[in-house]
């Protein structure tokens, strides 16, 4: 039986925690992980940590030592630099597979990518965001609002988030849109009326298209929800492609393939998904 997921209000893998009068060790450690993540493949050094936080040098070195011992940080190739540790991959894999959905969907994404050549994604809701749990590129990989697994966008951005948003109850949907409306308009040039129009389109046609905003103008996409037995969205299966590839025939074929994979998933998940 498919069971409704619990909802997290976090905005990133390590959500920003507001500064307080007496920040905790956990708060400080999370700050260092965030700084390290922002520095990307080169890693972060002591100057990066000092510039981005109010922590003292001895405190930073103490926290870095503890994070390394726990596997959350590792030494980068360049001396004095730190990168995120592999232990975070272990935790991330479990966080993205709470009900077994990710494991069940991974081979299906690969099959779709190989069959159609486009890019396919599994998204789930995380508070007011849609987070990418898995991605597979075909022969014609394209840009996306998310760069990789773990990337997230506000609900309302992209076809997958429309598919997730559409099946929430009206009060929850309204709260999310009101909360994020200003950022959607400012950062993506997407207004609430356009999102509501795309939700209506989804209910009429059975798939989401996303809202045409200011980013990725050369790409387009499709998404369908993955619903549990009560009609709640466990996730969304999304496809992105070049607009030049989106003719009627290709759209119909991709949608048929996506729907077949979701139907197969739900049939298999009935016995394999475990309770949270």
PDB file of C-alpha atoms in Angstrom:
ATOM      1  CA  UNK A   1       0.000   0.000   0.000  1.00  0.00           C
ATOM      2  CA  UNK A   2       1.263   3.445  -0.845  1.00  0.00           C
ATOM      3  CA  UNK A   3       1.418   5.653   2.200  1.00  0.00           C
ATOM      4  CA  UNK A   4       1.358   9.449   2.285  1.00  0.00           C
ATOM      5  CA  UNK A   5       4.771  10.953   2.895  1.00  0.00           C
ATOM      6  CA  UNK A   6       5.483  13.188   5.827  1.00  0.00           C
ATOM      7  CA  UNK A   7       6.255  16.760   4.777  1.00  0.00           C
ATOM      8  CA  UNK A   8       9.484  18.542   5.570  1.00  0.00           C
ATOM      9  CA  UNK A   9       9.659  22.308   5.712  1.00  0.00           C
ATOM     10  CA  UNK A  10      13.370  22.479   4.922  1.00  0.00           C
ATOM     11  CA  UNK A  11      14.498  24.595   1.973  1.00  0.00           C
ATOM     12  CA  UNK A  12      17.765  22.778   1.218  1.00  0.00           C
ATOM     13  CA  UNK A  13      19.671  19.650   2.185  1.00  0.00           C
ATOM     14  CA  UNK A  14      21.144  21.705   5.039  1.00  0.00           C
ATOM     15  CA  UNK A  15      18.582  24.479   5.527  1.00  0.00           C
ATOM     16  CA  UNK A  16      19.865  27.899   6.498  1.00  0.00           C
ATOM     17  CA  UNK A  17      19.344  28.463  10.201  1.00  0.00           C
ATOM     18  CA  UNK A  18      18.784  32.037  11.310  1.00  0.00           C
ATOM     19  CA  UNK A  19      21.395  33.493  13.633  1.00  0.00           C
ATOM     20  CA  UNK A  20      20.454  33.408  17.278  1.00  0.00           C
ATOM     21  CA  UNK A  21      21.905  34.871  20.456  1.00  0.00           C
ATOM     22  CA  UNK A  22      23.463  31.534  21.448  1.00  0.00           C
ATOM     23  CA  UNK A  23      24.090  29.436  18.331  1.00  0.00           C
ATOM     24  CA  UNK A  24      24.513  25.738  18.987  1.00  0.00           C
ATOM     25  CA  UNK A  25      27.338  23.474  17.916  1.00  0.00           C
ATOM     26  CA  UNK A  26      24.952  21.835  15.466  1.00  0.00           C
ATOM     27  CA  UNK A  27      24.072  25.217  13.970  1.00  0.00           C
ATOM     28  CA  UNK A  28      27.761  26.056  13.544  1.00  0.00           C
ATOM     29  CA  UNK A  29      28.574  22.696  12.001  1.00  0.00           C
ATOM     30  CA  UNK A  30      25.745  23.077   9.515  1.00  0.00           C
ATOM     31  CA  UNK A  31      27.071  26.504   8.558  1.00  0.00           C
ATOM     32  CA  UNK A  32      30.436  24.967   7.685  1.00  0.00           C
ATOM     33  CA  UNK A  33      28.766  22.272   5.582  1.00  0.00           C
ATOM     34  CA  UNK A  34      26.786  24.931   3.725  1.00  0.00           C
ATOM     35  CA  UNK A  35      29.923  26.968   3.018  1.00  0.00           C
ATOM     36  CA  UNK A  36      31.711  23.850   1.774  1.00  0.00           C
ATOM     37  CA  UNK A  37      28.805  22.990  -0.540  1.00  0.00           C
ATOM     38  CA  UNK A  38      28.751  26.498  -2.003  1.00  0.00           C
ATOM     39  CA  UNK A  39      32.448  26.310  -2.824  1.00  0.00           C
ATOM     40  CA  UNK A  40      31.816  23.358  -5.121  1.00  0.00           C
ATOM     41  CA  UNK A  41      34.458  21.037  -6.482  1.00  0.00           C
ATOM     42  CA  UNK A  42      37.463  23.142  -5.380  1.00  0.00           C
ATOM     43  CA  UNK A  43      36.457  22.837  -1.747  1.00  0.00           C
ATOM     44  CA  UNK A  44      36.592  25.443   1.014  1.00  0.00           C
ATOM     45  CA  UNK A  45      39.527  26.689   3.071  1.00  0.00           C
ATOM     46  CA  UNK A  46      39.773  28.498   6.376  1.00  0.00           C
ATOM     47  CA  UNK A  47      39.424  31.912   4.716  1.00  0.00           C
ATOM     48  CA  UNK A  48      36.132  30.835   3.110  1.00  0.00           C
ATOM     49  CA  UNK A  49      34.780  29.780   6.494  1.00  0.00           C
ATOM     50  CA  UNK A  50      35.978  32.951   8.210  1.00  0.00           C
ATOM     51  CA  UNK A  51      34.461  35.172   5.501  1.00  0.00           C
ATOM     52  CA  UNK A  52      31.092  33.416   5.509  1.00  0.00           C
ATOM     53  CA  UNK A  53      30.565  33.001   9.256  1.00  0.00           C
ATOM     54  CA  UNK A  54      31.170  34.841  12.526  1.00  0.00           C
ATOM     55  CA  UNK A  55      32.978  31.869  14.033  1.00  0.00           C
ATOM     56  CA  UNK A  56      36.480  32.156  15.434  1.00  0.00           C
ATOM     57  CA  UNK A  57      39.421  30.364  13.846  1.00  0.00           C
ATOM     58  CA  UNK A  58      39.824  27.886  16.769  1.00  0.00           C
ATOM     59  CA  UNK A  59      36.102  27.073  16.691  1.00  0.00           C
ATOM     60  CA  UNK A  60      36.214  26.434  12.944  1.00  0.00           C
ATOM     61  CA  UNK A  61      39.206  24.119  13.248  1.00  0.00           C
ATOM     62  CA  UNK A  62      37.531  22.227  16.084  1.00  0.00           C
ATOM     63  CA  UNK A  63      34.343  21.747  14.058  1.00  0.00           C
ATOM     64  CA  UNK A  64      36.250  20.775  10.913  1.00  0.00           C
ATOM     65  CA  UNK A  65      38.082  18.081  12.865  1.00  0.00           C
ATOM     66  CA  UNK A  66      34.800  16.670  14.191  1.00  0.00           C
ATOM     67  CA  UNK A  67      33.091  16.756  10.801  1.00  0.00           C
ATOM     68  CA  UNK A  68      36.031  14.935   9.215  1.00  0.00           C
ATOM     69  CA  UNK A  69      36.000  12.259  11.910  1.00  0.00           C
ATOM     70  CA  UNK A  70      32.289  11.650  11.239  1.00  0.00           C
ATOM     71  CA  UNK A  71      32.807  11.472   7.473  1.00  0.00           C
ATOM     72  CA  UNK A  72      30.829  14.619   6.686  1.00  0.00           C
ATOM     73  CA  UNK A  73      33.926  16.416   5.367  1.00  0.00           C
ATOM     74  CA  UNK A  74      37.060  15.139   3.655  1.00  0.00           C
ATOM     75  CA  UNK A  75      40.324  16.704   2.573  1.00  0.00           C
ATOM     76  CA  UNK A  76      40.342  18.138  -0.948  1.00  0.00           C
ATOM     77  CA  UNK A  77      43.283  17.515  -3.310  1.00  0.00           C
ATOM     78  CA  UNK A  78      44.522  21.061  -2.640  1.00  0.00           C
ATOM     79  CA  UNK A  79      46.211  21.366   0.732  1.00  0.00           C
ATOM     80  CA  UNK A  80      44.102  23.116   3.363  1.00  0.00           C
ATOM     81  CA  UNK A  81      40.806  22.696   1.495  1.00  0.00           C
ATOM     82  CA  UNK A  82      37.799  20.618   2.488  1.00  0.00           C
ATOM     83  CA  UNK A  83      35.082  18.950   0.422  1.00  0.00           C
ATOM     84  CA  UNK A  84      31.806  17.352   1.472  1.00  0.00           C
ATOM     85  CA  UNK A  85      32.323  13.828   2.776  1.00  0.00           C
ATOM     86  CA  UNK A  86      30.957  10.610   1.373  1.00  0.00           C
ATOM     87  CA  UNK A  87      28.896   9.946   4.499  1.00  0.00           C
ATOM     88  CA  UNK A  88      26.514  12.621   3.198  1.00  0.00           C
ATOM     89  CA  UNK A  89      25.878  10.426   0.150  1.00  0.00           C
ATOM     90  CA  UNK A  90      24.758   7.626   2.439  1.00  0.00           C
ATOM     91  CA  UNK A  91      22.390   9.909   4.319  1.00  0.00           C
ATOM     92  CA  UNK A  92      21.171  11.562   1.124  1.00  0.00           C
ATOM     93  CA  UNK A  93      20.374   8.228  -0.492  1.00  0.00           C
ATOM     94  CA  UNK A  94      18.212   7.279   2.460  1.00  0.00           C
ATOM     95  CA  UNK A  95      16.549  10.698   2.640  1.00  0.00           C
ATOM     96  CA  UNK A  96      15.543  10.419  -0.997  1.00  0.00           C
ATOM     97  CA  UNK A  97      14.272   6.867  -0.712  1.00  0.00           C
ATOM     98  CA  UNK A  98      12.064   6.943   2.360  1.00  0.00           C
ATOM     99  CA  UNK A  99       9.399   4.684   0.843  1.00  0.00           C
ATOM    100  CA  UNK A 100      11.478   2.854  -1.749  1.00  0.00           C
ATOM    101  CA  UNK A 101      10.162   5.135  -4.503  1.00  0.00           C
ATOM    102  CA  UNK A 102      13.603   6.178  -5.711  1.00  0.00           C
ATOM    103  CA  UNK A 103      14.874   2.597  -6.057  1.00  0.00           C
ATOM    104  CA  UNK A 104      11.742   1.581  -7.927  1.00  0.00           C
ATOM    105  CA  UNK A 105      11.846   4.585 -10.247  1.00  0.00           C
ATOM    106  CA  UNK A 106      15.549   4.559 -11.166  1.00  0.00           C
ATOM    107  CA  UNK A 107      15.442   1.765 -13.799  1.00  0.00           C
ATOM    108  CA  UNK A 108      12.264   3.238 -15.262  1.00  0.00           C
ATOM    109  CA  UNK A 109      13.925   6.625 -15.756  1.00  0.00           C
ATOM    110  CA  UNK A 110      16.839   4.915 -17.456  1.00  0.00           C
ATOM    111  CA  UNK A 111      14.500   2.974 -19.738  1.00  0.00           C
ATOM    112  CA  UNK A 112      12.637   6.138 -20.740  1.00  0.00           C
ATOM    113  CA  UNK A 113      15.857   8.044 -21.386  1.00  0.00           C
ATOM    114  CA  UNK A 114      17.202   5.250 -23.577  1.00  0.00           C
ATOM    115  CA  UNK A 115      13.926   4.875 -25.465  1.00  0.00           C
ATOM    116  CA  UNK A 116      13.205   8.532 -26.180  1.00  0.00           C
ATOM    117  CA  UNK A 117      16.566  10.269 -25.837  1.00  0.00           C
ATOM    118  CA  UNK A 118      15.284  13.030 -23.557  1.00  0.00           C
ATOM    119  CA  UNK A 119      16.047  13.838 -19.916  1.00  0.00           C
ATOM    120  CA  UNK A 120      13.817  12.284 -17.255  1.00  0.00           C
ATOM    121  CA  UNK A 121      13.516  13.136 -13.570  1.00  0.00           C
ATOM    122  CA  UNK A 122      11.838  11.956 -10.386  1.00  0.00           C
ATOM    123  CA  UNK A 123      10.701  14.813  -8.140  1.00  0.00           C
ATOM    124  CA  UNK A 124       9.095  14.857  -4.709  1.00  0.00           C
ATOM    125  CA  UNK A 125       7.717  17.618  -2.561  1.00  0.00           C
ATOM    126  CA  UNK A 126       9.821  19.011   0.278  1.00  0.00           C
ATOM    127  CA  UNK A 127       7.867  21.725   2.051  1.00  0.00           C
ATOM    128  CA  UNK A 128       7.430  24.611  -0.383  1.00  0.00           C
ATOM    129  CA  UNK A 129       9.927  23.118  -2.829  1.00  0.00           C
ATOM    130  CA  UNK A 130      10.148  20.313  -5.367  1.00  0.00           C
ATOM    131  CA  UNK A 131      13.364  18.325  -4.970  1.00  0.00           C
ATOM    132  CA  UNK A 132      14.952  16.107  -7.628  1.00  0.00           C
ATOM    133  CA  UNK A 133      15.446  12.579  -6.286  1.00  0.00           C
ATOM    134  CA  UNK A 134      16.801  11.012  -9.468  1.00  0.00           C
ATOM    135  CA  UNK A 135      17.744  12.053 -13.005  1.00  0.00           C
ATOM    136  CA  UNK A 136      18.641  10.202 -16.207  1.00  0.00           C
ATOM    137  CA  UNK A 137      19.777  11.810 -19.451  1.00  0.00           C
ATOM    138  CA  UNK A 138      19.216  10.322 -22.880  1.00  0.00           C
ATOM    139  CA  UNK A 139      21.000  11.002 -26.162  1.00  0.00           C
ATOM    140  CA  UNK A 140      19.700  14.599 -26.186  1.00  0.00           C
ATOM    141  CA  UNK A 141      20.377  15.923 -22.656  1.00  0.00           C
ATOM    142  CA  UNK A 142      19.020  19.387 -21.935  1.00  0.00           C
ATOM    143  CA  UNK A 143      19.181  22.125 -19.328  1.00  0.00           C
ATOM    144  CA  UNK A 144      16.943  22.022 -16.304  1.00  0.00           C
ATOM    145  CA  UNK A 145      15.942  24.185 -13.359  1.00  0.00           C
ATOM    146  CA  UNK A 146      17.892  21.684 -11.240  1.00  0.00           C
ATOM    147  CA  UNK A 147      21.494  20.800 -12.057  1.00  0.00           C
ATOM    148  CA  UNK A 148      21.539  17.352 -10.508  1.00  0.00           C
ATOM    149  CA  UNK A 149      19.993  15.002  -7.995  1.00  0.00           C
ATOM    150  CA  UNK A 150      19.308  16.961  -4.819  1.00  0.00           C
ATOM    151  CA  UNK A 151      18.546  20.192  -6.657  1.00  0.00           C
ATOM    152  CA  UNK A 152      15.305  21.941  -5.820  1.00  0.00           C
ATOM    153  CA  UNK A 153      12.995  24.630  -7.087  1.00  0.00           C
ATOM    154  CA  UNK A 154      10.041  26.435  -5.493  1.00  0.00           C
ATOM    155  CA  UNK A 155       6.674  24.806  -6.089  1.00  0.00           C
ATOM    156  CA  UNK A 156       5.273  26.486  -9.182  1.00  0.00           C
ATOM    157  CA  UNK A 157       8.543  26.377 -11.137  1.00  0.00           C
ATOM    158  CA  UNK A 158       8.730  23.692 -13.803  1.00  0.00           C
ATOM    159  CA  UNK A 159       6.301  21.023 -14.895  1.00  0.00           C
ATOM    160  CA  UNK A 160       7.130  18.583 -12.071  1.00  0.00           C
ATOM    161  CA  UNK A 161       6.272  21.099  -9.371  1.00  0.00           C
ATOM    162  CA  UNK A 162       2.959  21.835 -11.103  1.00  0.00           C
ATOM    163  CA  UNK A 163       2.148  18.114 -10.994  1.00  0.00           C
ATOM    164  CA  UNK A 164       2.976  18.015  -7.275  1.00  0.00           C
ATOM    165  CA  UNK A 165       1.190  21.244  -6.390  1.00  0.00           C
ATOM    166  CA  UNK A 166      -2.002  20.416  -8.251  1.00  0.00           C
ATOM    167  CA  UNK A 167      -2.984  17.530  -5.979  1.00  0.00           C
ATOM    168  CA  UNK A 168      -2.568  19.279  -2.641  1.00  0.00           C
ATOM    169  CA  UNK A 169      -5.699  20.462  -0.895  1.00  0.00           C
ATOM    170  CA  UNK A 170      -6.907  23.953  -1.775  1.00  0.00           C
ATOM    171  CA  UNK A 171      -5.909  25.580   1.517  1.00  0.00           C
ATOM    172  CA  UNK A 172      -2.378  24.162   1.382  1.00  0.00           C
ATOM    173  CA  UNK A 173      -2.028  25.115  -2.267  1.00  0.00           C
ATOM    174  CA  UNK A 174      -3.188  28.660  -1.587  1.00  0.00           C
ATOM    175  CA  UNK A 175      -0.796  29.073   1.343  1.00  0.00           C
ATOM    176  CA  UNK A 176       2.182  27.868  -0.700  1.00  0.00           C
ATOM    177  CA  UNK A 177       1.435  30.201  -3.602  1.00  0.00           C
ATOM    178  CA  UNK A 178       0.855  33.182  -1.350  1.00  0.00           C
ATOM    179  CA  UNK A 179       4.068  32.471   0.540  1.00  0.00           C
ATOM    180  CA  UNK A 180       6.193  32.084  -2.588  1.00  0.00           C
ATOM    181  CA  UNK A 181       4.414  34.409  -5.001  1.00  0.00           C
ATOM    182  CA  UNK A 182       6.853  37.301  -4.655  1.00  0.00           C
ATOM    183  CA  UNK A 183       9.919  35.101  -5.194  1.00  0.00           C
ATOM    184  CA  UNK A 184       8.330  33.357  -8.185  1.00  0.00           C
ATOM    185  CA  UNK A 185       7.644  36.698  -9.810  1.00  0.00           C
ATOM    186  CA  UNK A 186      11.022  38.207  -8.949  1.00  0.00           C
ATOM    187  CA  UNK A 187      13.303  35.245  -9.661  1.00  0.00           C
ATOM    188  CA  UNK A 188      11.429  33.393 -12.406  1.00  0.00           C
ATOM    189  CA  UNK A 189       8.916  35.913 -13.826  1.00  0.00           C
ATOM    190  CA  UNK A 190       6.123  33.479 -13.070  1.00  0.00           C
ATOM    191  CA  UNK A 191       2.838  34.741 -11.659  1.00  0.00           C
ATOM    192  CA  UNK A 192       0.261  32.849  -9.640  1.00  0.00           C
ATOM    193  CA  UNK A 193      -2.425  33.197 -12.308  1.00  0.00           C
ATOM    194  CA  UNK A 194      -0.203  31.365 -14.797  1.00  0.00           C
ATOM    195  CA  UNK A 195       0.410  28.561 -12.304  1.00  0.00           C
ATOM    196  CA  UNK A 196      -3.299  28.197 -11.651  1.00  0.00           C
ATOM    197  CA  UNK A 197      -3.931  28.055 -15.410  1.00  0.00           C
ATOM    198  CA  UNK A 198      -1.386  25.235 -15.774  1.00  0.00           C
ATOM    199  CA  UNK A 199      -2.968  23.329 -12.886  1.00  0.00           C
ATOM    200  CA  UNK A 200      -6.308  23.573 -14.701  1.00  0.00           C
ATOM    201  CA  UNK A 201      -4.585  22.329 -17.879  1.00  0.00           C
ATOM    202  CA  UNK A 202      -3.221  19.326 -15.973  1.00  0.00           C
ATOM    203  CA  UNK A 203      -6.653  18.331 -14.724  1.00  0.00           C
ATOM    204  CA  UNK A 204      -8.093  18.660 -18.236  1.00  0.00           C
ATOM    205  CA  UNK A 205      -5.331  16.906 -20.195  1.00  0.00           C
ATOM    206  CA  UNK A 206      -3.701  14.618 -17.651  1.00  0.00           C
ATOM    207  CA  UNK A 207      -0.189  16.070 -17.786  1.00  0.00           C
ATOM    208  CA  UNK A 208       1.608  19.244 -16.739  1.00  0.00           C
ATOM    209  CA  UNK A 209       3.550  21.538 -19.040  1.00  0.00           C
ATOM    210  CA  UNK A 210       5.041  24.023 -16.590  1.00  0.00           C
ATOM    211  CA  UNK A 211       4.923  27.803 -16.848  1.00  0.00           C
ATOM    212  CA  UNK A 212       6.884  29.720 -19.452  1.00  0.00           C
ATOM    213  CA  UNK A 213       9.155  31.943 -17.361  1.00  0.00           C
ATOM    214  CA  UNK A 214      12.357  33.886 -17.851  1.00  0.00           C
ATOM    215  CA  UNK A 215      14.719  30.907 -17.632  1.00  0.00           C
ATOM    216  CA  UNK A 216      15.427  28.035 -20.051  1.00  0.00           C
ATOM    217  CA  UNK A 217      13.435  29.540 -22.941  1.00  0.00           C
ATOM    218  CA  UNK A 218      14.736  26.941 -25.429  1.00  0.00           C
ATOM    219  CA  UNK A 219      13.536  23.967 -23.385  1.00  0.00           C
ATOM    220  CA  UNK A 220      10.131  22.540 -22.598  1.00  0.00           C
ATOM    221  CA  UNK A 221       8.790  19.546 -20.749  1.00  0.00           C
ATOM    222  CA  UNK A 222       6.036  17.268 -19.502  1.00  0.00           C
ATOM    223  CA  UNK A 223       5.218  15.787 -16.113  1.00  0.00           C
ATOM    224  CA  UNK A 224       2.684  13.419 -14.612  1.00  0.00           C
ATOM    225  CA  UNK A 225       1.977  12.871 -10.921  1.00  0.00           C
ATOM    226  CA  UNK A 226       2.637   9.671  -9.006  1.00  0.00           C
ATOM    227  CA  UNK A 227      -0.356   9.396  -6.678  1.00  0.00           C
ATOM    228  CA  UNK A 228      -0.948   7.151  -3.698  1.00  0.00           C
ATOM    229  CA  UNK A 229      -4.228   5.311  -3.083  1.00  0.00           C
ATOM    230  CA  UNK A 230      -5.790   8.462  -1.607  1.00  0.00           C
ATOM    231  CA  UNK A 231      -4.803  10.727  -4.502  1.00  0.00           C
ATOM    232  CA  UNK A 232      -1.928  12.407  -2.669  1.00  0.00           C
ATOM    233  CA  UNK A 233       1.210  13.103  -4.786  1.00  0.00           C
ATOM    234  CA  UNK A 234       4.086  10.863  -3.732  1.00  0.00           C
ATOM    235  CA  UNK A 235       6.167  12.308  -6.541  1.00  0.00           C
ATOM    236  CA  UNK A 236       6.195  13.438 -10.135  1.00  0.00           C
ATOM    237  CA  UNK A 237       7.770  11.917 -13.234  1.00  0.00           C
ATOM    238  CA  UNK A 238       9.127  14.694 -15.423  1.00  0.00           C
ATOM    239  CA  UNK A 239      10.652  14.937 -18.899  1.00  0.00           C
ATOM    240  CA  UNK A 240      12.651  17.861 -20.324  1.00  0.00           C
ATOM    241  CA  UNK A 241      13.574  18.336 -23.966  1.00  0.00           C
ATOM    242  CA  UNK A 242      14.451  20.873 -26.618  1.00  0.00           C
ATOM    243  CA  UNK A 243      11.412  22.699 -27.939  1.00  0.00           C
ATOM    244  CA  UNK A 244      12.436  21.636 -31.441  1.00  0.00           C
ATOM    245  CA  UNK A 245      11.790  18.001 -30.449  1.00  0.00           C
ATOM    246  CA  UNK A 246       8.332  18.643 -29.009  1.00  0.00           C
ATOM    247  CA  UNK A 247       6.054  17.814 -31.931  1.00  0.00           C
ATOM    248  CA  UNK A 248       2.656  16.174 -31.472  1.00  0.00           C
ATOM    249  CA  UNK A 249       3.922  12.693 -32.301  1.00  0.00           C
ATOM    250  CA  UNK A 250       6.871  12.828 -29.908  1.00  0.00           C
ATOM    251  CA  UNK A 251       4.747  14.332 -27.137  1.00  0.00           C
ATOM    252  CA  UNK A 252       2.171  11.562 -27.436  1.00  0.00           C
ATOM    253  CA  UNK A 253       4.821   8.834 -27.487  1.00  0.00           C
ATOM    254  CA  UNK A 254       6.668  10.215 -24.457  1.00  0.00           C
ATOM    255  CA  UNK A 255       3.451  10.620 -22.476  1.00  0.00           C
ATOM    256  CA  UNK A 256       2.389   7.063 -23.291  1.00  0.00           C
ATOM    257  CA  UNK A 257       5.771   5.810 -22.139  1.00  0.00           C
ATOM    258  CA  UNK A 258       5.683   7.847 -18.924  1.00  0.00           C
ATOM    259  CA  UNK A 259       2.156   6.718 -18.086  1.00  0.00           C
ATOM    260  CA  UNK A 260       3.057   3.097 -18.700  1.00  0.00           C
ATOM    261  CA  UNK A 261       6.054   3.344 -16.357  1.00  0.00           C
ATOM    262  CA  UNK A 262       4.004   4.994 -13.596  1.00  0.00           C
ATOM    263  CA  UNK A 263       1.305   2.335 -13.932  1.00  0.00           C
ATOM    264  CA  UNK A 264       3.967  -0.369 -13.734  1.00  0.00           C
ATOM    265  CA  UNK A 265       5.537   1.355 -10.730  1.00  0.00           C
ATOM    266  CA  UNK A 266       2.255   1.497  -8.843  1.00  0.00           C
ATOM    267  CA  UNK A 267       1.505  -2.147  -9.594  1.00  0.00           C
ATOM    268  CA  UNK A 268       4.934  -3.177  -8.321  1.00  0.00           C
ATOM    269  CA  UNK A 269       4.923  -0.729  -5.410  1.00  0.00           C
ATOM    270  CA  UNK A 270       1.692  -2.192  -4.070  1.00  0.00           C
ATOM    271  CA  UNK A 271       3.743  -5.047  -2.694  1.00  0.00           C
ATOM    272  CA  UNK A 272       7.243  -3.565  -2.449  1.00  0.00           C
ATOM    273  CA  UNK A 273       6.895  -0.097  -0.970  1.00  0.00           C
ATOM    274  CA  UNK A 274       7.395  -0.286   2.767  1.00  0.00           C
ATOM    275  CA  UNK A 275       5.831   1.839   5.465  1.00  0.00           C
ATOM    276  CA  UNK A 276       7.627   4.860   6.877  1.00  0.00           C
TER     277      UNK A 276
END
